[in-house]
């Protein structure tokens, strides 16, 4: 009797083993793989440094060529500008993630126009504006240089320029900014190289310069 029972148990164990072998095996490493892949393709974030939305984090897509201005560089820029930009009229010509323009709005700018050609990025900027209830911020889809050329002469207090580093937009953007900014206004430029001698023919002069890794940050004003 005990022999027959033992054999039955053996056969049951064998059947169970076959069923287990047929089932797909998911190790901890394989289960984690989709999470890692999603993280690699997921969103990053920007953090507003100062003003009414200080420390607010906003999600941004991770896309080739999209470079949010680093926290350190933004903090330095607004230190140069005196922190408070209350009442200023600003235009962010290549808004991208909105890091520069939203920082200006957080610090009291009366109006900030964010110009961006990419529809997906513009939709994300709209989400940020709604979340922050940023009534001073306006959005426009289009070309940043064209938007600057459409501004009345000397109508802006701050122009923010961060064109794609592999583009040929730097000179035309600076020319248009020099016309749009007022005599006491400022032009901020981010570029992969220093602009100094090339500024005079554009009617601009270098006020401050910072290099942070591959980024050259310039604060300019009318010559």
PDB file of C-alpha atoms in Angstrom:
ATOM      1  CA  UNK A   1       0.000   0.000   0.000  1.00  0.00           C
ATOM      2  CA  UNK A   2       2.719   2.439   0.987  1.00  0.00           C
ATOM      3  CA  UNK A   3       4.587   1.529  -2.203  1.00  0.00           C
ATOM      4  CA  UNK A   4       1.558   2.350  -4.399  1.00  0.00           C
ATOM      5  CA  UNK A   5       1.009   5.674  -2.556  1.00  0.00           C
ATOM      6  CA  UNK A   6       4.619   6.644  -3.008  1.00  0.00           C
ATOM      7  CA  UNK A   7       4.394   5.955  -6.737  1.00  0.00           C
ATOM      8  CA  UNK A   8       1.255   8.100  -7.011  1.00  0.00           C
ATOM      9  CA  UNK A   9       3.028  10.951  -5.264  1.00  0.00           C
ATOM     10  CA  UNK A  10       5.996  10.602  -7.588  1.00  0.00           C
ATOM     11  CA  UNK A  11       3.749  10.729 -10.660  1.00  0.00           C
ATOM     12  CA  UNK A  12       1.938  13.809  -9.316  1.00  0.00           C
ATOM     13  CA  UNK A  13       5.245  15.542  -8.670  1.00  0.00           C
ATOM     14  CA  UNK A  14       6.413  14.737 -12.178  1.00  0.00           C
ATOM     15  CA  UNK A  15       3.235  16.183 -13.698  1.00  0.00           C
ATOM     16  CA  UNK A  16       3.650  19.339 -11.612  1.00  0.00           C
ATOM     17  CA  UNK A  17       7.271  19.672 -12.707  1.00  0.00           C
ATOM     18  CA  UNK A  18       6.355  19.379 -16.389  1.00  0.00           C
ATOM     19  CA  UNK A  19       3.699  22.087 -16.001  1.00  0.00           C
ATOM     20  CA  UNK A  20       6.163  24.397 -14.253  1.00  0.00           C
ATOM     21  CA  UNK A  21       8.767  23.882 -16.952  1.00  0.00           C
ATOM     22  CA  UNK A  22       6.235  24.792 -19.643  1.00  0.00           C
ATOM     23  CA  UNK A  23       5.396  28.093 -17.962  1.00  0.00           C
ATOM     24  CA  UNK A  24       7.546  31.127 -18.925  1.00  0.00           C
ATOM     25  CA  UNK A  25      10.265  31.911 -16.419  1.00  0.00           C
ATOM     26  CA  UNK A  26      10.603  35.589 -15.332  1.00  0.00           C
ATOM     27  CA  UNK A  27      13.693  36.277 -13.310  1.00  0.00           C
ATOM     28  CA  UNK A  28      14.103  39.491 -11.343  1.00  0.00           C
ATOM     29  CA  UNK A  29      16.443  40.785 -14.038  1.00  0.00           C
ATOM     30  CA  UNK A  30      14.029  40.078 -16.891  1.00  0.00           C
ATOM     31  CA  UNK A  31      11.117  41.587 -14.991  1.00  0.00           C
ATOM     32  CA  UNK A  32      13.085  44.764 -14.422  1.00  0.00           C
ATOM     33  CA  UNK A  33      14.222  45.094 -18.040  1.00  0.00           C
ATOM     34  CA  UNK A  34      11.060  46.821 -19.376  1.00  0.00           C
ATOM     35  CA  UNK A  35      11.237  49.312 -16.515  1.00  0.00           C
ATOM     36  CA  UNK A  36      14.804  50.223 -17.379  1.00  0.00           C
ATOM     37  CA  UNK A  37      13.934  50.592 -21.044  1.00  0.00           C
ATOM     38  CA  UNK A  38      11.000  52.827 -20.208  1.00  0.00           C
ATOM     39  CA  UNK A  39      13.187  54.942 -17.940  1.00  0.00           C
ATOM     40  CA  UNK A  40      15.767  55.391 -20.686  1.00  0.00           C
ATOM     41  CA  UNK A  41      13.089  56.734 -23.042  1.00  0.00           C
ATOM     42  CA  UNK A  42      10.989  58.565 -20.458  1.00  0.00           C
ATOM     43  CA  UNK A  43      10.766  62.160 -19.388  1.00  0.00           C
ATOM     44  CA  UNK A  44      13.259  64.267 -17.507  1.00  0.00           C
ATOM     45  CA  UNK A  45      12.428  67.433 -15.618  1.00  0.00           C
ATOM     46  CA  UNK A  46      13.374  71.040 -15.085  1.00  0.00           C
ATOM     47  CA  UNK A  47      13.358  72.860 -11.752  1.00  0.00           C
ATOM     48  CA  UNK A  48      12.456  76.514 -11.394  1.00  0.00           C
ATOM     49  CA  UNK A  49      15.198  78.162  -9.342  1.00  0.00           C
ATOM     50  CA  UNK A  50      13.581  81.299  -7.900  1.00  0.00           C
ATOM     51  CA  UNK A  51      10.470  83.446  -7.634  1.00  0.00           C
ATOM     52  CA  UNK A  52       6.888  82.463  -6.907  1.00  0.00           C
ATOM     53  CA  UNK A  53       7.302  78.955  -8.334  1.00  0.00           C
ATOM     54  CA  UNK A  54      10.655  78.307  -6.693  1.00  0.00           C
ATOM     55  CA  UNK A  55      11.586  74.597  -6.463  1.00  0.00           C
ATOM     56  CA  UNK A  56       8.687  73.598  -8.739  1.00  0.00           C
ATOM     57  CA  UNK A  57       9.654  70.630 -10.889  1.00  0.00           C
ATOM     58  CA  UNK A  58       8.163  70.269 -14.349  1.00  0.00           C
ATOM     59  CA  UNK A  59       8.437  67.151 -16.532  1.00  0.00           C
ATOM     60  CA  UNK A  60      10.065  67.531 -19.928  1.00  0.00           C
ATOM     61  CA  UNK A  61      10.589  65.007 -22.720  1.00  0.00           C
ATOM     62  CA  UNK A  62      14.046  63.612 -23.362  1.00  0.00           C
ATOM     63  CA  UNK A  63      14.660  64.165 -27.054  1.00  0.00           C
ATOM     64  CA  UNK A  64      17.769  64.452 -29.217  1.00  0.00           C
ATOM     65  CA  UNK A  65      19.050  68.016 -29.274  1.00  0.00           C
ATOM     66  CA  UNK A  66      16.778  69.224 -26.461  1.00  0.00           C
ATOM     67  CA  UNK A  67      18.988  70.897 -23.826  1.00  0.00           C
ATOM     68  CA  UNK A  68      17.300  72.554 -20.869  1.00  0.00           C
ATOM     69  CA  UNK A  69      19.522  75.358 -19.597  1.00  0.00           C
ATOM     70  CA  UNK A  70      21.327  73.922 -16.535  1.00  0.00           C
ATOM     71  CA  UNK A  71      20.225  75.110 -13.088  1.00  0.00           C
ATOM     72  CA  UNK A  72      23.633  76.646 -12.396  1.00  0.00           C
ATOM     73  CA  UNK A  73      23.570  78.676 -15.601  1.00  0.00           C
ATOM     74  CA  UNK A  74      20.014  79.932 -15.038  1.00  0.00           C
ATOM     75  CA  UNK A  75      20.834  80.899 -11.476  1.00  0.00           C
ATOM     76  CA  UNK A  76      23.903  82.806 -12.671  1.00  0.00           C
ATOM     77  CA  UNK A  77      21.929  84.572 -15.395  1.00  0.00           C
ATOM     78  CA  UNK A  78      19.315  85.896 -12.986  1.00  0.00           C
ATOM     79  CA  UNK A  79      22.010  86.871 -10.514  1.00  0.00           C
ATOM     80  CA  UNK A  80      23.496  88.971 -13.306  1.00  0.00           C
ATOM     81  CA  UNK A  81      20.070  90.501 -13.920  1.00  0.00           C
ATOM     82  CA  UNK A  82      19.536  91.278 -10.242  1.00  0.00           C
ATOM     83  CA  UNK A  83      17.094  88.423  -9.492  1.00  0.00           C
ATOM     84  CA  UNK A  84      13.922  90.531  -9.781  1.00  0.00           C
ATOM     85  CA  UNK A  85      12.562  91.182 -13.270  1.00  0.00           C
ATOM     86  CA  UNK A  86       9.218  92.582 -12.151  1.00  0.00           C
ATOM     87  CA  UNK A  87       7.397  94.353 -14.963  1.00  0.00           C
ATOM     88  CA  UNK A  88       9.787  93.239 -17.696  1.00  0.00           C
ATOM     89  CA  UNK A  89       8.656  92.312 -21.208  1.00  0.00           C
ATOM     90  CA  UNK A  90      10.413  89.115 -22.292  1.00  0.00           C
ATOM     91  CA  UNK A  91      10.588  86.875 -25.332  1.00  0.00           C
ATOM     92  CA  UNK A  92      12.046  83.357 -25.310  1.00  0.00           C
ATOM     93  CA  UNK A  93      12.672  82.778 -28.998  1.00  0.00           C
ATOM     94  CA  UNK A  94      13.584  79.063 -28.876  1.00  0.00           C
ATOM     95  CA  UNK A  95      11.589  78.020 -25.832  1.00  0.00           C
ATOM     96  CA  UNK A  96      12.106  74.234 -25.951  1.00  0.00           C
ATOM     97  CA  UNK A  97      11.434  73.080 -22.390  1.00  0.00           C
ATOM     98  CA  UNK A  98      10.493  76.609 -21.297  1.00  0.00           C
ATOM     99  CA  UNK A  99      13.174  76.673 -18.592  1.00  0.00           C
ATOM    100  CA  UNK A 100      14.342  80.225 -19.348  1.00  0.00           C
ATOM    101  CA  UNK A 101      11.023  81.900 -20.050  1.00  0.00           C
ATOM    102  CA  UNK A 102       9.195  80.286 -17.132  1.00  0.00           C
ATOM    103  CA  UNK A 103      12.048  81.316 -14.831  1.00  0.00           C
ATOM    104  CA  UNK A 104      11.536  84.925 -15.929  1.00  0.00           C
ATOM    105  CA  UNK A 105       7.790  84.665 -15.361  1.00  0.00           C
ATOM    106  CA  UNK A 106       8.362  83.184 -11.909  1.00  0.00           C
ATOM    107  CA  UNK A 107      10.500  86.212 -11.024  1.00  0.00           C
ATOM    108  CA  UNK A 108       7.838  88.774 -11.886  1.00  0.00           C
ATOM    109  CA  UNK A 109       8.055  89.468 -15.631  1.00  0.00           C
ATOM    110  CA  UNK A 110       4.929  91.279 -16.815  1.00  0.00           C
ATOM    111  CA  UNK A 111       4.809  89.366 -20.087  1.00  0.00           C
ATOM    112  CA  UNK A 112       6.701  86.382 -21.439  1.00  0.00           C
ATOM    113  CA  UNK A 113       6.220  85.103 -24.960  1.00  0.00           C
ATOM    114  CA  UNK A 114       7.412  81.526 -25.489  1.00  0.00           C
ATOM    115  CA  UNK A 115       8.021  80.752 -29.172  1.00  0.00           C
ATOM    116  CA  UNK A 116       8.496  77.123 -30.228  1.00  0.00           C
ATOM    117  CA  UNK A 117       8.185  75.368 -33.593  1.00  0.00           C
ATOM    118  CA  UNK A 118       7.754  71.810 -32.306  1.00  0.00           C
ATOM    119  CA  UNK A 119       4.078  71.026 -31.710  1.00  0.00           C
ATOM    120  CA  UNK A 120       4.744  68.373 -29.071  1.00  0.00           C
ATOM    121  CA  UNK A 121       6.967  70.689 -27.066  1.00  0.00           C
ATOM    122  CA  UNK A 122       4.413  73.483 -27.389  1.00  0.00           C
ATOM    123  CA  UNK A 123       1.697  71.186 -26.018  1.00  0.00           C
ATOM    124  CA  UNK A 124       3.918  70.388 -23.034  1.00  0.00           C
ATOM    125  CA  UNK A 125       4.521  74.108 -22.476  1.00  0.00           C
ATOM    126  CA  UNK A 126       0.762  74.627 -22.472  1.00  0.00           C
ATOM    127  CA  UNK A 127       0.480  72.033 -19.702  1.00  0.00           C
ATOM    128  CA  UNK A 128       3.105  73.891 -17.673  1.00  0.00           C
ATOM    129  CA  UNK A 129       1.318  77.224 -18.127  1.00  0.00           C
ATOM    130  CA  UNK A 130      -1.988  75.730 -16.998  1.00  0.00           C
ATOM    131  CA  UNK A 131      -0.438  74.001 -14.001  1.00  0.00           C
ATOM    132  CA  UNK A 132       1.350  77.153 -12.850  1.00  0.00           C
ATOM    133  CA  UNK A 133      -1.606  79.410 -13.717  1.00  0.00           C
ATOM    134  CA  UNK A 134       0.986  81.566 -15.432  1.00  0.00           C
ATOM    135  CA  UNK A 135      -1.229  84.380 -16.690  1.00  0.00           C
ATOM    136  CA  UNK A 136       1.754  86.449 -17.837  1.00  0.00           C
ATOM    137  CA  UNK A 137       2.933  83.728 -20.253  1.00  0.00           C
ATOM    138  CA  UNK A 138       1.793  83.484 -23.856  1.00  0.00           C
ATOM    139  CA  UNK A 139       2.625  80.726 -26.335  1.00  0.00           C
ATOM    140  CA  UNK A 140       3.217  80.931 -30.053  1.00  0.00           C
ATOM    141  CA  UNK A 141       4.074  78.198 -32.488  1.00  0.00           C
ATOM    142  CA  UNK A 142       6.516  79.407 -35.076  1.00  0.00           C
ATOM    143  CA  UNK A 143      10.004  80.623 -35.898  1.00  0.00           C
ATOM    144  CA  UNK A 144      11.799  82.492 -33.137  1.00  0.00           C
ATOM    145  CA  UNK A 145      13.732  84.783 -35.465  1.00  0.00           C
ATOM    146  CA  UNK A 146      10.545  85.751 -37.299  1.00  0.00           C
ATOM    147  CA  UNK A 147       8.826  86.458 -33.979  1.00  0.00           C
ATOM    148  CA  UNK A 148      11.650  88.820 -32.996  1.00  0.00           C
ATOM    149  CA  UNK A 149      11.502  90.596 -36.352  1.00  0.00           C
ATOM    150  CA  UNK A 150       7.789  91.181 -35.831  1.00  0.00           C
ATOM    151  CA  UNK A 151       8.375  92.964 -32.515  1.00  0.00           C
ATOM    152  CA  UNK A 152       8.282  96.735 -32.446  1.00  0.00           C
ATOM    153  CA  UNK A 153      11.775  98.248 -32.160  1.00  0.00           C
ATOM    154  CA  UNK A 154      13.029  98.614 -28.571  1.00  0.00           C
ATOM    155  CA  UNK A 155       9.854  96.975 -27.220  1.00  0.00           C
ATOM    156  CA  UNK A 156      11.474  94.254 -25.071  1.00  0.00           C
ATOM    157  CA  UNK A 157      13.434  94.273 -21.835  1.00  0.00           C
ATOM    158  CA  UNK A 158      14.866  90.758 -22.125  1.00  0.00           C
ATOM    159  CA  UNK A 159      15.387  88.471 -25.112  1.00  0.00           C
ATOM    160  CA  UNK A 160      16.338  84.857 -24.400  1.00  0.00           C
ATOM    161  CA  UNK A 161      18.186  83.014 -27.171  1.00  0.00           C
ATOM    162  CA  UNK A 162      19.042  79.329 -26.962  1.00  0.00           C
ATOM    163  CA  UNK A 163      18.985  78.078 -30.574  1.00  0.00           C
ATOM    164  CA  UNK A 164      19.828  74.480 -31.476  1.00  0.00           C
ATOM    165  CA  UNK A 165      23.601  74.223 -31.256  1.00  0.00           C
ATOM    166  CA  UNK A 166      23.898  72.666 -34.722  1.00  0.00           C
ATOM    167  CA  UNK A 167      21.857  75.402 -36.424  1.00  0.00           C
ATOM    168  CA  UNK A 168      22.794  78.547 -38.342  1.00  0.00           C
ATOM    169  CA  UNK A 169      20.332  80.659 -36.359  1.00  0.00           C
ATOM    170  CA  UNK A 170      22.738  82.477 -34.063  1.00  0.00           C
ATOM    171  CA  UNK A 171      23.590  85.478 -36.221  1.00  0.00           C
ATOM    172  CA  UNK A 172      20.073  86.193 -37.527  1.00  0.00           C
ATOM    173  CA  UNK A 173      18.641  85.729 -34.027  1.00  0.00           C
ATOM    174  CA  UNK A 174      21.156  88.181 -32.551  1.00  0.00           C
ATOM    175  CA  UNK A 175      20.476  90.720 -35.306  1.00  0.00           C
ATOM    176  CA  UNK A 176      16.734  90.535 -34.686  1.00  0.00           C
ATOM    177  CA  UNK A 177      17.191  90.670 -30.903  1.00  0.00           C
ATOM    178  CA  UNK A 178      19.380  93.784 -31.155  1.00  0.00           C
ATOM    179  CA  UNK A 179      16.497  95.595 -32.876  1.00  0.00           C
ATOM    180  CA  UNK A 180      13.772  94.311 -30.565  1.00  0.00           C
ATOM    181  CA  UNK A 181      15.440  95.056 -27.205  1.00  0.00           C
ATOM    182  CA  UNK A 182      15.338  98.500 -25.633  1.00  0.00           C
ATOM    183  CA  UNK A 183      18.402 100.656 -24.832  1.00  0.00           C
ATOM    184  CA  UNK A 184      18.420  99.446 -21.229  1.00  0.00           C
ATOM    185  CA  UNK A 185      17.409  95.898 -22.117  1.00  0.00           C
ATOM    186  CA  UNK A 186      19.324  92.650 -22.213  1.00  0.00           C
ATOM    187  CA  UNK A 187      19.940  89.782 -24.619  1.00  0.00           C
ATOM    188  CA  UNK A 188      20.881  86.385 -23.224  1.00  0.00           C
ATOM    189  CA  UNK A 189      22.638  83.971 -25.587  1.00  0.00           C
ATOM    190  CA  UNK A 190      23.519  80.313 -25.111  1.00  0.00           C
ATOM    191  CA  UNK A 191      25.945  78.898 -27.655  1.00  0.00           C
ATOM    192  CA  UNK A 192      28.528  76.133 -28.143  1.00  0.00           C
ATOM    193  CA  UNK A 193      31.290  78.739 -28.473  1.00  0.00           C
ATOM    194  CA  UNK A 194      32.092  82.218 -27.181  1.00  0.00           C
ATOM    195  CA  UNK A 195      30.736  85.216 -29.086  1.00  0.00           C
ATOM    196  CA  UNK A 196      32.817  88.351 -28.587  1.00  0.00           C
ATOM    197  CA  UNK A 197      34.422  89.995 -31.610  1.00  0.00           C
ATOM    198  CA  UNK A 198      31.454  89.012 -33.792  1.00  0.00           C
ATOM    199  CA  UNK A 199      29.021  91.032 -31.640  1.00  0.00           C
ATOM    200  CA  UNK A 200      30.000  94.591 -32.609  1.00  0.00           C
ATOM    201  CA  UNK A 201      28.729  94.390 -36.225  1.00  0.00           C
ATOM    202  CA  UNK A 202      25.392  93.232 -34.790  1.00  0.00           C
ATOM    203  CA  UNK A 203      25.095  96.274 -32.544  1.00  0.00           C
ATOM    204  CA  UNK A 204      25.662  94.312 -29.327  1.00  0.00           C
ATOM    205  CA  UNK A 205      28.323  94.277 -26.633  1.00  0.00           C
ATOM    206  CA  UNK A 206      29.288  91.560 -24.154  1.00  0.00           C
ATOM    207  CA  UNK A 207      28.455  92.325 -20.533  1.00  0.00           C
ATOM    208  CA  UNK A 208      29.026  88.952 -18.833  1.00  0.00           C
ATOM    209  CA  UNK A 209      30.214  85.519 -19.958  1.00  0.00           C
ATOM    210  CA  UNK A 210      30.206  82.095 -18.329  1.00  0.00           C
ATOM    211  CA  UNK A 211      31.370  78.739 -19.575  1.00  0.00           C
ATOM    212  CA  UNK A 212      29.753  75.656 -18.054  1.00  0.00           C
ATOM    213  CA  UNK A 213      30.887  72.476 -19.802  1.00  0.00           C
ATOM    214  CA  UNK A 214      29.925  72.731 -23.464  1.00  0.00           C
ATOM    215  CA  UNK A 215      27.692  75.759 -22.853  1.00  0.00           C
ATOM    216  CA  UNK A 216      28.803  79.373 -23.275  1.00  0.00           C
ATOM    217  CA  UNK A 217      26.369  81.762 -21.592  1.00  0.00           C
ATOM    218  CA  UNK A 218      26.457  85.422 -22.612  1.00  0.00           C
ATOM    219  CA  UNK A 219      24.641  88.441 -21.262  1.00  0.00           C
ATOM    220  CA  UNK A 220      24.604  91.146 -23.918  1.00  0.00           C
ATOM    221  CA  UNK A 221      23.246  94.657 -24.345  1.00  0.00           C
ATOM    222  CA  UNK A 222      23.151  97.231 -27.083  1.00  0.00           C
ATOM    223  CA  UNK A 223      26.567  98.590 -27.976  1.00  0.00           C
TER     224      UNK A 223
END
